[in-house]
Amino acid sequence: MAMNDDQSSARTVRLTVNGAKREARASVRTTLADFLRHTLRLTGTHVGCEHGVCGACTVLVDGRSMRSCLMLAVQADGREITTIEGIAPSPDTLHPLQQAFSEHHGLQCGFCTPGMLTTLVELLRDNPQPSEAEVRSAISGNLCRCTGYQGIVDATLAAAKALAASGQRA
Amino acid sequence: MSTTMHASDHKVIGHSVPRLEDPPLLRGVARFVDDIALPGMLQMAFVRSPHAHARINSIDKSAALALPGVHAVFTLDDFRPYIRDPLIRTALPSPSFKESRHRPLLADREAVYVGEAVAVVVADDRYIAEDAVALVDIDWDPLPAAADVRSALAPDAPVAHGDAKHNVAAEFTFDFGDIDSAFGAAKHTFSGTWSMHRGVGQPIECRGVVANYDELDDKLTLWSSTQTPHAGKRQLCALLGRSDHAVRVVTPDVGGGFGPKLVFYCEEAVAALAAMLLRRAVKWIEDRREHFLSTTQERDEIWEASIALDADARILGIRAKLMHDNGAYMVRGVNVPYGAASTLPLAYLVPALKVDVLAVTTNKVPVTPIRGAGKPQGVLVMERLLDTAADGLGLDRAEIRGRNLVPRAMIPYQTPLKTRGGMTVVLDSGDYPAAQAAAMEKAGWATFRARQAEARAAGRYIGLGIANYVEGTGRGPYEPVSVKVGEDGRILVACSGAAIGQSTKTMLAQIVAEQLGHDLSNISVITGDTAATDLGQGTFNSRLTVVAGPTAHAAAVKVREKALRVAAHLMGVGEQALEIVGRHVRLRGSEEPGLELGAISRAAYGLPGYYLPGGVDPGLSATEMVIINDMTYSNGTGVVEVEVDIETGDVRVERIVMSHDCGTVIHPQAVEGQIIGGLAHGLGNALYERMCYDANAQPTSTTLAEYLIVTATEMPKRIDMIEVPTPTPLNALGVKGVGETGVIPMAAAVASAIEDALSPFAVKITSMPVMPPDIIALITASRQQKAESSA
């Protein structure tokens, strides 16, 4: 969806996205998901249900996982947002979680992947050595129709191990 | 026919190589349809019927048109001058049709299901478009609805379409053998009625389309989240009276297909028309509510079935009546009930079969295939019949199956069945008894009764269920693939079929790399773009690996032969002395780099006035269209262990064992991923997913909070997959389809497991999905019956 250009109800939203300061006008009713995708053109965040169930639109807001479809752009004013585009440390290197997703077939169509990755980055940051049950519980608010979740769970446990071995934090 | 290759001969095929698809998806830079933004692009939102059945007296667009930011509101009348036909004709032909109700582009005088599109708003953005949708004023006369299969067949039932005489969409009998003699000679007969719910495809990405008209080139381009771009192009050409070269349809990255993205939809046609009429790019992205209301659904079937057995519990015949909910229109023909009826007997020796099929028109979303396409229903009925018979005869449920499975020695087995296209169904490969034995052994079938008794003593109700399946995969007749080595030495593979998340690009790249240097990083793949390939059937029926795979192989072999011939000419050696290693052709065993593929491609281009090197055709490329008529049959056995909480009715799937045979495996990880994903979908069909309607066919489950998809916490921790591979002789690679495998036996196996867990209550699971209130009702009824009989 494009931005509503009704300027009477528009506000300037200033926020940090993936480490970069951004500023743009947003109608007060524009969701954060639409603002990220269509105003800032960060289309890696996906919209799956727009009622907060599927989790595809999950981003990190000040480090916490949030549904960007249930949040308004104006509510993100002054916040720090991390999206899937901001997870890899560099253009040549994947985050260990991304690497593990590839190695363990944690994605098929990849549409739920942005929400899975942001959710799991938060999990591994807060709980670097989760049990399988904890991983399953962490992504229980993220729907995937392709994988049956097995590859995602395997990838997360492998990423936790890789992170621990390298002494990195998620 | 070339001889079948074996996985062990391969360097790339059969290995879980890193997927080509992954890097952009993992970084968030892939391109799904809603990621496309064109200059000046407008957004569409649809006005949809709030009634299951209603007459449209008038449509007043004035208030919507007056809203700032609205560019147009179109109804069918606005489009009539620009279209050849107001109907979208997508049904595969069948002599069984009693009514041919094709979907209109937009509902005109009558709407026949909740969610049917009536008008479209085009506006600056989606928010404004949706505001304007609420301002389109339609004068409706609600009419009685044909709400479900049974009531729609009643003599005084309301008709789903105002001018219809009845609600029978199609009627046919699917039969072979002498069914009356079979039942006449039977020692035992068993019967039952089984039904399966109406489900929704639910890819995480809904449908969507972007349309753009380039006036300079007179070219219409559509990017659509479709499984069948070539079919979409043909529809648009026919609808708009445009030439083949004046329309391009592209399937970008797709966030899951699962069947419903297979058919062409009115929204795609409307987007094309709006883009042409407004001379602006337009976009429509389906929201989840619209997905519940307007994307095709499947599986609502009621079966009344009987089985005739001899004294040794060998099947003599099966007789059934199938009532299939076809929804409001005939969108794909009768392929779903045909698939259900023809799958039913496949795994077993069934001498006589008679299935009377009624496809019924109802005031609900039209029905087309969802992953499995009728096969889960056919398997459910067959396996329920066998369980019922086993219980009635006091036989082990696996034992009765073992006595009736098609034995290995009879393969290839020419069945009395025909496909919908009239080809004989030949079970080309497979070892069904071995598949069942492997699954049983892994699941601990032999020792389960002791475990169950122990659990029961502790007040726990555990059960084991089993289901066999044989599925036709790889429907023909062709899917073109071209392979080209560019002048820079990179290899481009183009395939007509759309990639919808099943690792198609990786699969094609592996097959091509096997012939052309084994270097996957040197291969790019284009799928689902009508500008890249001519003709194409699309992605459905577990067909791409089976049909496009061997086609890619054939094209790659040709390019390989050509490359070697040109190189032999340039190097002055025999072709036999050469091999392709990475991006070079070199002398076998030599450490010298040899000739770059790019140099060979440049040479094969030719020079004005000179002979082509080695006398080859120009260009280092080949396009193949291997014709594959006969389907190849995958098979397997699902064993499910459940625990049922008799106080809450909760069913916990503890473990799934799945033996399967998809022949040669191209990418083991991707095959496992397809199966597990299918299992999750099948568990949803068995336990969670129910698309609810009220008595007036008004949908009552229109969010993902009401319609439950399996999450990570419902999936069992223990999933065991056992390959029992028998490569098919029908194609050069020995591959069989696997994309629908997981979903097919699950409902049957779960029903079997629940009955087993609750055997002290002697419950009969007859309707899927079975949910906690259903379990409680069954247990309560059983206790009451027991109390009454003992009173």
PDB file of C-alpha atoms in Angstrom, chain B residues 236 299 401 555 607 744:
ATOM      1  CA  LEU B 236      -5.748 -12.212 -20.918  1.00  0.00           C
ATOM      2  CA  ARG B 299     -11.992 -30.685   0.515  1.00  0.00           C
ATOM      3  CA  ARG B 401      -3.624 -53.716   4.611  1.00  0.00           C
ATOM      4  CA  ALA B 555      18.405 -29.583 -22.762  1.00  0.00           C
ATOM      5  CA  LEU B 607      31.024 -15.163 -37.961  1.00  0.00           C
ATOM      6  CA  ILE B 744      -2.229 -37.060   1.706  1.00  0.00           C
TER       7      ILE B 744
END
